[in-house]
Structure formats: structure tokens, C-alpha cells
Coordinates of N, CA and C in Angstrom, one line a residue:
Chain N
X1264 N 7.7 5.4 8.3 CA 7.4 4.8 7.0 C 6.7 5.8 6.1
X1265 N 7.0 5.6 4.8 CA 6.4 6.5 3.9 C 5.1 6.0 3.4
X1266 N 4.2 6.8 3.0 CA 2.9 6.4 2.5 C 2.3 7.4 1.5
X1267 N 1.8 7.0 0.5 CA 1.2 7.9 -0.5 C -0.3 7.4 -0.8
X1268 N -1.2 8.3 -0.6 CA -2.6 7.9 -0.8 C -3.2 8.7 -2.0
X1269 N -3.7 7.9 -2.9 CA -4.5 8.5 -4.0 C -5.9 8.0 -3.8
X1270 N -6.7 8.8 -3.2 CA -8.1 8.4 -2.8 C -9.0 8.1 -4.0
X1271 N -8.8 8.8 -5.1 CA -9.6 8.6 -6.3 C -9.1 7.4 -7.1
X1272 N -9.9 6.3 -7.1 CA -9.4 5.1 -7.8 C -9.7 5.3 -9.3
X1273 N -10.8 5.9 -9.6 CA -11.2 6.1 -11.0 C -11.9 7.4 -11.2
X1274 N -11.6 8.1 -12.3 CA -12.3 9.4 -12.6 C -12.6 9.3 -14.1
X1275 N -13.8 9.7 -14.4 CA -14.2 9.8 -15.8 C -14.7 11.2 -16.0
X1276 N -14.2 11.8 -17.1 CA -14.6 13.2 -17.5 C -14.9 13.2 -19.0
X1277 N -15.5 14.2 -19.4 CA -15.8 14.5 -20.8 C -14.7 15.4 -21.3
X1278 N -14.3 15.2 -22.5 CA -13.2 16.0 -23.1 C -13.5 17.5 -22.9
X1279 N -12.4 18.2 -22.6 CA -12.4 19.7 -22.3 C -12.7 20.0 -20.9
X1280 N -13.2 19.1 -20.1 CA -13.4 19.4 -18.7 C -12.0 19.4 -18.0
X1281 N -12.0 20.2 -16.9 CA -10.8 20.2 -16.1 C -10.9 19.1 -15.1
X1282 N -9.8 18.5 -14.7 CA -9.8 17.4 -13.7 C -8.6 17.5 -12.8
X1283 N -8.9 17.3 -11.5 CA -7.8 17.3 -10.5 C -7.7 16.0 -9.8
X1284 N -6.4 15.5 -9.8 CA -6.1 14.2 -9.2 C -5.4 14.5 -7.9
X1285 N -6.0 13.9 -6.8 CA -5.5 14.2 -5.5 C -4.4 13.2 -5.1
X1286 N -3.4 13.8 -4.3 CA -2.4 12.9 -3.7 C -2.0 13.5 -2.3
X1287 N -2.1 12.6 -1.3 CA -1.7 12.9 0.0 C -0.6 12.0 0.4
X1288 N 0.4 12.5 1.1 CA 1.5 11.7 1.5 C 1.9 11.8 3.0
X1289 N 2.6 10.8 3.4 CA 3.1 10.8 4.8 C 4.6 10.5 4.8
X1290 N 5.4 11.2 5.5 CA 6.8 10.9 5.7 C 7.3 11.6 6.9
X1291 N 8.4 11.0 7.5 CA 9.0 11.6 8.6 C 10.2 12.4 8.2
X1292 N 10.6 12.2 6.9 CA 11.8 12.9 6.4 C 11.5 14.4 6.2
X1293 N 12.5 15.2 6.4 CA 12.3 16.7 6.2 C 12.6 17.0 4.8
X1294 N 13.5 16.2 4.2 CA 13.8 16.4 2.8 C 13.4 15.2 2.0
X1295 N 12.6 15.5 0.9 CA 12.1 14.4 0.1 C 11.7 14.9 -1.2
X1296 N 11.4 14.0 -2.1 CA 10.9 14.4 -3.5 C 9.5 13.8 -3.7
X1297 N 8.7 14.6 -4.4 CA 7.4 14.1 -4.8 C 7.3 14.1 -6.4
X1298 N 6.6 13.1 -6.9 CA 6.6 12.9 -8.3 C 5.2 12.6 -8.8
X1299 N 5.0 12.8 -10.1 CA 3.8 12.3 -10.8 C 4.3 11.5 -12.0
X1300 N 3.7 10.3 -12.2 CA 4.0 9.5 -13.4 C 2.7 9.2 -14.1
X1301 N 2.8 9.0 -15.4 CA 1.6 8.6 -16.2 C 1.9 7.3 -16.8
X1302 N 0.9 6.4 -16.7 CA 1.0 5.1 -17.3 C -0.1 4.9 -18.3
X1303 N 0.2 5.2 -19.6 CA -0.9 5.1 -20.6 C -1.2 3.6 -20.9
X1304 N -2.2 3.3 -21.7 CA -2.6 1.9 -22.0 C -1.4 1.1 -22.5
X1305 N -0.5 1.7 -23.1 CA 0.6 1.0 -23.7 C 1.5 0.4 -22.6
X1306 N 1.4 0.9 -21.4 CA 2.1 0.3 -20.2 C 3.3 0.9 -19.7
X1307 N 4.0 1.7 -20.5 CA 5.3 2.3 -19.9 C 4.9 3.4 -19.0
X1308 N 5.8 3.7 -18.0 CA 5.6 4.8 -17.1 C 6.4 6.0 -17.6
X1309 N 5.7 7.1 -17.6 CA 6.3 8.3 -18.1 C 6.4 9.4 -17.0
X1310 N 7.6 9.9 -16.8 CA 7.8 10.9 -15.8 C 7.1 12.2 -16.2
X1311 N 6.4 12.8 -15.2 CA 5.7 14.1 -15.5 C 6.4 15.3 -14.7
X1312 N 6.7 15.1 -13.4 CA 7.2 16.1 -12.6 C 7.9 15.6 -11.4
X1313 N 8.9 16.3 -10.9 CA 9.5 16.1 -9.6 C 9.5 17.4 -8.9
X1314 N 9.1 17.3 -7.6 CA 9.1 18.5 -6.7 C 9.9 18.2 -5.5
X1315 N 10.8 19.1 -5.1 CA 11.6 19.0 -3.9 C 10.8 19.5 -2.8
X1316 N 10.9 18.9 -1.6 CA 10.1 19.3 -0.4 C 10.3 20.7 0.0
X1317 N 11.4 21.3 -0.4 CA 11.6 22.7 0.0 C 11.1 23.7 -1.0
X1318 N 10.5 23.2 -2.1 CA 10.1 24.1 -3.1 C 8.5 24.0 -3.2
X1319 N 7.8 24.9 -2.6 CA 6.4 24.8 -2.6 C 5.7 25.6 -3.7
X1320 N 6.5 26.1 -4.6 CA 6.0 26.8 -5.8 C 5.1 25.9 -6.6
X1321 N 4.0 26.4 -7.0 CA 3.2 25.7 -7.9 C 3.8 25.7 -9.3
X1322 N 3.5 24.7 -10.1 CA 4.2 24.6 -11.4 C 3.1 24.4 -12.5
X1323 N 3.3 25.0 -13.6 CA 2.4 24.9 -14.7 C 3.2 24.5 -16.0
X1324 N 2.8 23.4 -16.7 CA 3.4 23.0 -17.9 C 2.3 22.7 -18.9
X1325 N 2.1 23.7 -19.7 CA 1.0 23.5 -20.7 C -0.3 23.4 -20.1
X1326 N -1.0 22.3 -20.3 CA -2.3 22.0 -19.7 C -2.2 21.4 -18.3
X1327 N -1.0 21.1 -17.9 CA -0.8 20.4 -16.6 C -0.4 21.5 -15.5
X1328 N -0.9 21.3 -14.3 CA -0.4 22.1 -13.2 C -0.4 21.3 -12.0
X1329 N 0.5 21.7 -11.1 CA 0.7 21.0 -9.8 C 0.6 21.9 -8.6
X1330 N -0.1 21.5 -7.6 CA -0.3 22.3 -6.4 C 0.3 21.5 -5.2
X1331 N 1.5 22.0 -4.7 CA 2.1 21.4 -3.6 C 1.8 22.2 -2.4
X1332 N 1.2 21.5 -1.4 CA 1.0 22.2 -0.1 C 1.5 21.4 1.0
X1333 N 2.6 21.8 1.6 CA 3.3 21.0 2.6 C 2.4 21.0 3.9
X1334 N 1.7 22.1 4.1 CA 0.9 22.1 5.4 C -0.2 21.0 5.4
X1335 N -0.6 20.6 4.3 CA -1.7 19.6 4.2 C -1.1 18.3 3.6
X1336 N 0.2 18.3 3.4 CA 0.9 17.1 2.8 C 0.2 16.6 1.6
X1337 N 0.0 17.6 0.7 CA -0.7 17.2 -0.6 C 0.0 17.7 -1.8
X1338 N -0.1 17.0 -2.8 CA 0.6 17.3 -4.1 C -0.4 17.0 -5.2
X1339 N -1.3 17.9 -5.5 CA -2.4 17.6 -6.4 C -2.0 18.0 -7.8
X1340 N -2.6 17.3 -8.8 CA -2.3 17.4 -10.2 C -3.6 17.8 -10.9
X1341 N -3.5 18.9 -11.7 CA -4.7 19.3 -12.4 C -4.4 19.3 -13.9
X1342 N -5.3 18.7 -14.7 CA -5.3 18.8 -16.1 C -6.4 19.7 -16.6
X1343 N -6.0 20.7 -17.3 CA -7.0 21.7 -17.8 C -7.4 21.3 -19.3
X1344 N -8.6 21.4 -19.6 CA -9.1 21.1 -20.9 C -8.7 19.7 -21.3
X1345 N -9.1 18.7 -20.6 CA -8.6 17.4 -20.8 C -8.9 16.9 -22.2
X1346 N -8.1 16.0 -22.6 CA -8.2 15.4 -24.0 C -8.2 13.9 -23.9
X1347 N -8.7 13.2 -24.9 CA -8.8 11.8 -24.9 C -7.4 11.1 -24.6
X1348 N -6.4 11.7 -25.2 CA -5.0 11.2 -25.0 C -4.5 11.3 -23.5
X1349 N -5.2 12.0 -22.7 CA -4.9 12.1 -21.3 C -5.3 10.8 -20.5
X1350 N -6.1 10.0 -21.2 CA -6.6 8.8 -20.5 C -5.4 7.9 -20.2
X1351 N -5.3 7.6 -18.9 CA -4.1 6.8 -18.4 C -4.3 6.6 -16.9
X1352 N -3.4 5.8 -16.4 CA -3.3 5.7 -14.9 C -2.2 6.7 -14.5
X1353 N -2.5 7.5 -13.5 CA -1.6 8.5 -13.0 C -1.2 8.1 -11.6
X1354 N 0.1 8.0 -11.4 CA 0.7 7.7 -10.1 C 1.4 8.9 -9.4
X1355 N 1.1 9.0 -8.2 CA 1.9 10.0 -7.3 C 2.9 9.2 -6.6
X1356 N 4.1 9.7 -6.4 CA 5.1 8.9 -5.7 C 5.9 9.9 -4.8
X1357 N 6.6 9.3 -3.8 CA 7.4 10.0 -2.8 C 8.7 9.2 -2.7
X1358 N 9.8 10.0 -2.6 CA 11.1 9.3 -2.5 C 12.0 9.9 -1.4
X1359 N 12.9 9.2 -0.9 CA 13.9 9.7 0.0 C 14.8 10.7 -0.9
X1360 N 15.4 11.6 -0.2 CA 16.2 12.6 -1.0 C 17.5 12.0 -1.4
X1361 N 18.1 11.1 -0.6 CA 19.5 10.7 -0.9 C 19.5 9.5 -1.9
X1362 N 18.7 8.6 -1.7 CA 18.7 7.3 -2.5 C 17.4 7.1 -3.2
X1363 N 17.3 6.0 -3.8 CA 16.2 5.8 -4.7 C 15.0 5.1 -4.2
X1364 N 14.9 5.0 -2.8 CA 13.8 4.3 -2.3 C 12.5 5.1 -2.4
X1365 N 11.6 4.6 -3.2 CA 10.4 5.4 -3.5 C 9.1 4.6 -3.1
X1366 N 8.1 5.4 -2.9 CA 6.8 4.8 -2.6 C 5.8 5.4 -3.5
X1367 N 5.0 4.5 -4.2 CA 4.0 4.9 -5.1 C 2.6 4.8 -4.5
X1368 N 1.7 5.7 -4.9 CA 0.3 5.5 -4.6 C -0.3 4.4 -5.5
X1369 N -1.5 4.1 -5.2 CA -2.2 3.0 -6.0 C -2.6 3.4 -7.4
X1370 N -2.5 4.7 -7.6 CA -2.8 5.2 -9.0 C -4.3 5.6 -9.1
X1371 N -4.5 6.6 -10.0 CA -5.9 7.0 -10.3 C -6.0 6.8 -11.8
X1372 N -7.1 6.0 -12.2 CA -7.3 5.8 -13.6 C -8.2 6.9 -14.1
X1373 N -7.7 7.6 -15.1 CA -8.5 8.7 -15.6 C -8.9 8.3 -17.0
X1374 N -10.2 8.4 -17.2 CA -10.8 8.2 -18.6 C -11.4 9.5 -19.1
X1375 N -10.9 9.9 -20.2 CA -11.5 11.1 -20.8 C -12.3 10.7 -22.0
X1376 N -13.6 10.9 -22.0 CA -14.5 10.5 -23.1 C -14.7 11.7 -24.1
X1377 N -14.8 11.3 -25.4 CA -14.9 12.3 -26.4 C -16.3 13.0 -26.3
Chain L
X1059 N 10.1 6.1 -27.2 CA 11.1 5.2 -26.7 C 11.9 5.8 -25.6
X1060 N 11.9 5.2 -24.4 CA 12.6 5.9 -23.3 C 14.1 5.7 -23.3
X1061 N 14.6 4.7 -24.1 CA 16.0 4.4 -24.2 C 16.4 3.3 -23.2
X1062 N 15.5 2.9 -22.3 CA 15.8 1.8 -21.4 C 15.2 0.5 -22.0
X1063 N 16.1 -0.5 -22.1 CA 15.7 -1.8 -22.8 C 15.6 -2.9 -21.8
X1064 N 14.5 -3.6 -21.8 CA 14.3 -4.7 -20.9 C 14.0 -5.9 -21.7
X1065 N 14.7 -7.0 -21.3 CA 14.5 -8.3 -22.0 C 14.3 -9.4 -21.0
X1066 N 13.5 -10.4 -21.2 CA 12.6 -10.5 -22.4 C 11.4 -9.6 -22.1
X1067 N 10.5 -9.5 -23.1 CA 9.3 -8.7 -22.9 C 8.2 -9.6 -22.1
X1068 N 8.2 -10.9 -22.4 CA 7.3 -11.8 -21.8 C 8.0 -13.0 -21.4
X1069 N 7.6 -13.6 -20.3 CA 8.3 -14.8 -19.8 C 7.2 -15.6 -19.1
X1070 N 7.1 -16.9 -19.5 CA 6.2 -17.8 -18.8 C 7.0 -19.0 -18.3
X1071 N 6.9 -19.2 -17.0 CA 7.7 -20.3 -16.4 C 6.9 -21.0 -15.3
X1072 N 7.4 -22.1 -14.9 CA 6.7 -22.9 -13.9 C 7.1 -22.6 -12.5
X1073 N 6.3 -22.9 -11.5 CA 6.6 -22.7 -10.1 C 7.9 -23.4 -9.8
X1074 N 8.7 -22.8 -8.9 CA 9.9 -23.4 -8.5 C 11.1 -23.1 -9.4
X1075 N 10.9 -22.5 -10.5 CA 12.0 -22.2 -11.4 C 12.7 -20.9 -11.1
X1076 N 13.8 -20.7 -11.8 CA 14.5 -19.4 -11.6 C 14.6 -18.7 -13.0
X1077 N 14.5 -17.4 -12.9 CA 14.6 -16.6 -14.2 C 15.4 -15.4 -13.9
X1078 N 16.0 -14.9 -15.0 CA 16.8 -13.6 -15.0 C 16.2 -12.6 -15.9
X1079 N 15.9 -11.4 -15.4 CA 15.4 -10.3 -16.2 C 16.6 -9.4 -16.4
X1080 N 16.7 -8.8 -17.6 CA 17.8 -8.0 -17.9 C 17.3 -6.6 -18.2
X1081 N 18.2 -5.6 -17.8 CA 17.8 -4.2 -18.1 C 19.1 -3.5 -18.6
X1082 N 19.0 -2.8 -19.7 CA 20.0 -1.9 -20.2 C 19.6 -0.5 -20.0
X1083 N 20.3 0.3 -19.2 CA 19.8 1.7 -18.9 C 20.1 2.6 -20.1
X1084 N 19.6 3.8 -20.1 CA 19.9 4.8 -21.1 C 21.4 5.1 -21.0
X1085 N 21.9 5.4 -22.2 CA 23.4 5.7 -22.2 C 23.7 6.9 -21.3
X1086 N 24.7 6.7 -20.4 CA 25.1 7.7 -19.5 C 24.4 7.7 -18.1
X1087 N 23.3 6.9 -18.0 CA 22.6 6.8 -16.7 C 23.4 5.8 -15.8
X1088 N 23.6 6.3 -14.6 CA 24.3 5.4 -13.6 C 23.4 4.7 -12.7
X1089 N 22.2 5.2 -12.5 CA 21.2 4.6 -11.6 C 20.3 3.6 -12.3
X1090 N 20.1 2.5 -11.7 CA 19.1 1.5 -12.2 C 18.2 1.2 -11.0
X1091 N 16.9 1.2 -11.3 CA 15.9 0.8 -10.3 C 15.0 -0.3 -10.8
X1092 N 14.6 -1.2 -9.9 CA 13.7 -2.3 -10.2 C 12.4 -2.1 -9.5
X1093 N 11.3 -2.3 -10.2 CA 10.0 -2.2 -9.6 C 9.2 -3.5 -10.0
X1094 N 8.2 -3.8 -9.1 CA 7.3 -4.9 -9.4 C 5.9 -4.3 -9.4
X1095 N 5.1 -4.5 -10.5 CA 3.8 -4.0 -10.5 C 2.8 -5.2 -10.7
X1096 N 1.9 -5.3 -9.6 CA 0.9 -6.4 -9.7 C -0.4 -5.8 -9.3
X1097 N -1.5 -6.5 -9.6 CA -2.8 -6.0 -9.4 C -3.1 -5.8 -7.9
X1098 N -2.6 -6.7 -7.1 CA -2.9 -6.7 -5.7 C -2.0 -5.8 -4.9
X1099 N -0.8 -5.6 -5.3 CA 0.2 -4.8 -4.5 C 0.6 -3.5 -5.2
X1100 N 0.1 -3.3 -6.4 CA 0.4 -2.0 -7.0 C 1.9 -2.0 -7.4
X1101 N 2.4 -0.8 -7.5 CA 3.8 -0.6 -7.9 C 4.7 -0.5 -6.7
X1102 N 5.6 -1.5 -6.6 CA 6.5 -1.7 -5.5 C 7.9 -1.5 -5.8
X1103 N 8.6 -0.7 -5.1 CA 10.0 -0.5 -5.3 C 10.8 -1.7 -4.8
X1104 N 11.7 -2.2 -5.6 CA 12.5 -3.4 -5.2 C 13.9 -3.0 -4.7
X1105 N 14.6 -2.4 -5.6 CA 16.0 -2.2 -5.3 C 16.6 -1.1 -6.3
X1106 N 17.6 -0.4 -5.8 CA 18.3 0.7 -6.5 C 19.8 0.4 -6.5
X1107 N 20.4 0.5 -7.7 CA 21.8 0.5 -7.8 C 22.3 1.8 -8.5
X1108 N 23.5 2.2 -8.0 CA 24.1 3.4 -8.6 C 25.5 3.0 -8.8
X1109 N 25.9 3.1 -10.1 CA 27.3 2.8 -10.5 C 27.8 1.5 -9.9
X1110 N 27.0 0.5 -10.0 CA 27.5 -0.8 -9.5 C 27.2 -1.1 -8.1
X1111 N 26.8 -0.1 -7.3 CA 26.7 -0.4 -5.9 C 25.2 -0.3 -5.5
X1112 N 24.8 -1.2 -4.6 CA 23.4 -1.1 -4.1 C 23.2 0.1 -3.2
X1113 N 22.2 0.8 -3.5 CA 22.0 2.1 -2.8 C 20.7 2.1 -1.9
X1114 N 19.7 1.3 -2.3 CA 18.5 1.3 -1.5 C 17.8 0.0 -1.8
X1115 N 17.1 -0.5 -0.7 CA 16.4 -1.7 -0.9 C 14.9 -1.5 -0.4
X1116 N 14.0 -2.0 -1.2 CA 12.6 -1.9 -0.8 C 12.1 -3.2 -0.4
X1117 N 10.9 -3.5 -0.9 CA 10.2 -4.8 -0.5 C 10.6 -5.9 -1.4
X1118 N 11.9 -6.2 -1.4 CA 12.4 -7.3 -2.2 C 12.6 -8.6 -1.4
X1119 N 12.0 -9.6 -1.9 CA 12.0 -10.9 -1.2 C 13.4 -11.5 -1.2
X1120 N 13.7 -12.3 -0.3 CA 15.0 -13.0 -0.2 C 15.3 -13.9 -1.4
X1121 N 14.2 -14.4 -2.0 CA 14.3 -15.2 -3.2 C 14.7 -14.4 -4.4
X1122 N 14.7 -13.1 -4.3 CA 15.1 -12.2 -5.4 C 16.4 -11.6 -5.1
X1123 N 17.2 -11.4 -6.2 CA 18.5 -10.7 -6.0 C 18.7 -9.9 -7.3
X1124 N 19.6 -9.0 -7.2 CA 19.9 -8.1 -8.4 C 21.4 -7.7 -8.3
X1125 N 21.9 -7.3 -9.4 CA 23.2 -6.7 -9.5 C 23.3 -5.8 -10.7
X1126 N 24.3 -4.9 -10.6 CA 24.5 -4.0 -11.7 C 26.0 -4.2 -12.1
X1127 N 26.2 -4.5 -13.3 CA 27.5 -4.8 -13.8 C 28.3 -3.6 -14.2
X1128 N 29.7 -3.8 -14.4 CA 30.5 -2.7 -14.8 C 30.1 -1.9 -16.0
X1129 N 29.4 -2.6 -16.9 CA 28.9 -1.8 -18.1 C 27.5 -1.2 -17.8
X1130 N 27.1 -1.2 -16.6 CA 25.9 -0.6 -16.0 C 24.6 -1.3 -16.3
X1131 N 24.6 -2.4 -17.1 CA 23.4 -3.1 -17.2 C 23.1 -3.8 -15.9
X1132 N 21.8 -4.2 -15.7 CA 21.4 -4.8 -14.5 C 20.6 -6.0 -14.7
X1133 N 20.7 -7.0 -13.8 CA 19.9 -8.2 -13.9 C 19.2 -8.4 -12.6
X1134 N 17.9 -8.8 -12.7 CA 17.1 -9.2 -11.5 C 16.9 -10.7 -11.6
X1135 N 17.3 -11.4 -10.6 CA 17.2 -12.8 -10.5 C 16.1 -13.2 -9.6
X1136 N 15.1 -14.0 -10.1 CA 14.0 -14.4 -9.3 C 14.1 -15.9 -9.2
X1137 N 14.1 -16.5 -8.0 CA 14.2 -17.9 -7.8 C 13.1 -18.5 -7.0
X1138 N 13.0 -19.8 -7.1 CA 11.9 -20.6 -6.4 C 10.6 -19.9 -6.6
X1139 N 10.3 -19.7 -7.9 CA 9.1 -18.8 -8.2 C 7.8 -19.4 -7.7
X1140 N 7.0 -18.5 -7.3 CA 5.6 -18.8 -6.9 C 4.6 -18.2 -7.8
X1141 N 3.4 -18.7 -7.7 CA 2.3 -18.1 -8.5 C 2.2 -16.6 -8.3
X1142 N 2.4 -16.2 -7.0 CA 2.2 -14.8 -6.6 C 3.3 -13.9 -7.2
X1143 N 4.3 -14.4 -7.8 CA 5.4 -13.6 -8.3 C 5.0 -13.1 -9.7
X1144 N 3.9 -13.6 -10.2 CA 3.5 -13.2 -11.6 C 3.2 -11.7 -11.5
X1145 N 3.8 -10.9 -12.4 CA 3.7 -9.5 -12.3 C 4.4 -8.9 -13.5
X1146 N 4.3 -7.6 -13.6 CA 5.1 -6.8 -14.5 C 6.3 -6.2 -13.8
X1147 N 7.5 -6.5 -14.3 CA 8.7 -6.0 -13.6 C 9.3 -4.9 -14.5
X1148 N 9.4 -3.8 -13.9 CA 9.9 -2.6 -14.6 C 11.3 -2.3 -14.1
X1149 N 12.1 -1.8 -15.0 CA 13.4 -1.3 -14.7 C 13.4 0.2 -15.1
X1150 N 14.0 1.0 -14.4 CA 14.1 2.5 -14.7 C 15.6 2.9 -14.5
X1151 N 15.9 3.9 -15.2 CA 17.3 4.5 -15.1 C 17.3 6.0 -15.0
X1152 N 18.3 6.5 -14.3 CA 18.4 8.0 -14.3 C 19.9 8.3 -14.1
X1153 N 20.2 9.6 -14.4 CA 21.6 10.0 -14.3 C 21.9 10.2 -12.8
X1154 N 21.0 10.7 -12.0 CA 21.3 11.0 -10.6 C 21.3 9.8 -9.7
X1155 N 21.9 10.0 -8.6 CA 22.0 9.0 -7.5 C 20.6 8.9 -6.8
X1156 N 20.1 10.1 -6.6 CA 18.7 10.1 -5.9 C 17.7 10.0 -7.0
X1157 N 16.5 9.6 -6.5 CA 15.4 9.4 -7.4 C 15.0 10.7 -8.1
X1158 N 15.1 10.7 -9.4 CA 14.8 11.9 -10.1 C 14.0 11.7 -11.4
X1159 N 14.4 12.3 -12.4 CA 13.6 12.1 -13.7 C 14.1 10.7 -14.2
X1160 N 13.4 9.7 -13.8 CA 13.8 8.3 -14.2 C 13.0 7.9 -15.4
X1161 N 13.6 7.2 -16.3 CA 13.0 6.7 -17.5 C 12.8 5.2 -17.4
X1162 N 11.6 4.8 -17.6 CA 11.2 3.4 -17.5 C 11.3 2.6 -18.8
X1163 N 11.7 1.4 -18.6 CA 11.6 0.4 -19.7 C 10.1 0.0 -19.9
X1164 N 9.9 -0.8 -20.9 CA 8.5 -1.3 -21.2 C 8.1 -2.4 -20.3
X1165 N 9.0 -3.0 -19.5 CA 8.7 -4.0 -18.5 C 8.8 -5.4 -19.1
X1166 N 9.0 -6.3 -18.2 CA 8.9 -7.8 -18.5 C 7.7 -8.3 -17.8
X1167 N 6.8 -8.9 -18.6 CA 5.6 -9.6 -18.0 C 6.0 -11.0 -17.7
X1168 N 6.0 -11.3 -16.4 CA 6.3 -12.6 -15.9 C 5.1 -13.3 -15.5
X1169 N 4.9 -14.5 -16.0 CA 3.7 -15.3 -15.7 C 4.3 -16.6 -15.1
X1170 N 3.9 -16.9 -13.9 CA 4.3 -18.2 -13.3 C 3.1 -19.1 -13.3
X1171 N 3.3 -20.3 -13.8 CA 2.1 -21.2 -13.9 C 2.4 -22.5 -13.1

């Protein structure tokens, strides 16, 4: 069975601080995908990144970066120089490679204060 | 705007009733996914359709059913509704058969009273 754990329920930072959201996963599959989604107060889910289990390269996109470590089954997400607009619930998710069965973590609520 | 349209946005109904939620995917997307988001259970995958065929099933109750039509829109039918079915139901679509860059609709807020 697949499982995704986001141990941090809530994080509060002051604007311009860096913040890392942790994600640990469990799966028996050798091929799988990992994702991060953002759910702002407006409610819709916004795709941020997908990572293939064979690709352990870290990725940077603007102020966002992701650290995938297969050895520790972790896929952490860092926001550099956080902004108030980053305030949202962030979900880490894991899916089978072939079909769309996915498992989401419980989410981390990030509050960035001015 | 993600391009995924869900109707209705809000629905209030009584226990024991049946409702149908509708999802129109983005143009060109063949995959449709349904999710349930509630406070106690979080975001739960329900079912995935690709080009009209069921591809994967998650924690979907027997009282719930879904289908994807030839024009690729999808409907989620919820019957014999219970108070615990109150939740936000999301639909997402993507081009790929596997879970990829999926675009979510704004959801249907179902309240069972």
C-alpha cells in the first residue's frame, strides 16, 4: 500500500524567510511518480511538479526547489524568500506509474506573514 | 482558470438522496480523475477514467459510481447519501493516461443535511 506522510501540519514564517516542507513516502512499486500541489485559499489545486522515481535530480524553478532522495524516501520542497502569496496548503502526492491511482499526504498549511 | 469545469459549484441535499456531479475536462485531455476532500479524510482518490474506460479505482464507495462519456465529460453519481458524504469533490483532467500534470476544477461543495 502506498502512503505519504507530511509531518508538518502547519508552518508559519515571516516574509523573506526560507521554508522547507517535508514529505516522506512509502511504496512497493519500483516505478512511481511524486508530486507537489498547492491549494491556495481560493480552493483549487495547482500542480507544481512531477518527479519520476528514476530521476533523482534536484529541480529548481524560480524560488521553488525540490530535493528527491530515494534512499530516505523523501521529496522535500523548499521555498526561498517566501512571500505572502505563498500562503496555502501544500500537498505531496504519490502515484502509480501506469494508471492514475494516487495517494495524497494530509497537507501542510503554510502561512507567510508580512 | 484551469480549463476544467465542474457543475454545480454547490449542492445541498438531504440524506438518502442521489446527486450527479458533472465534470468537463480541458480540451484535448483524455484522462479524468475524481477526488473527495473532507476534513477528516483529507484528499482521497476515487476513480480514474481514460478515454471512456475505467483505469484505476481508489477508495470509492459502492454507493458511488462514475462514467466518462464519448465526448469525454464525466459524471460522478452519489446515491443513498449520508451526512458523512459531505465534502468537496474535485475533478481533474490530464492528457496522459498516467497521473501527470493534472489540472483541477474548482470543485463541487456537497452538503448533506
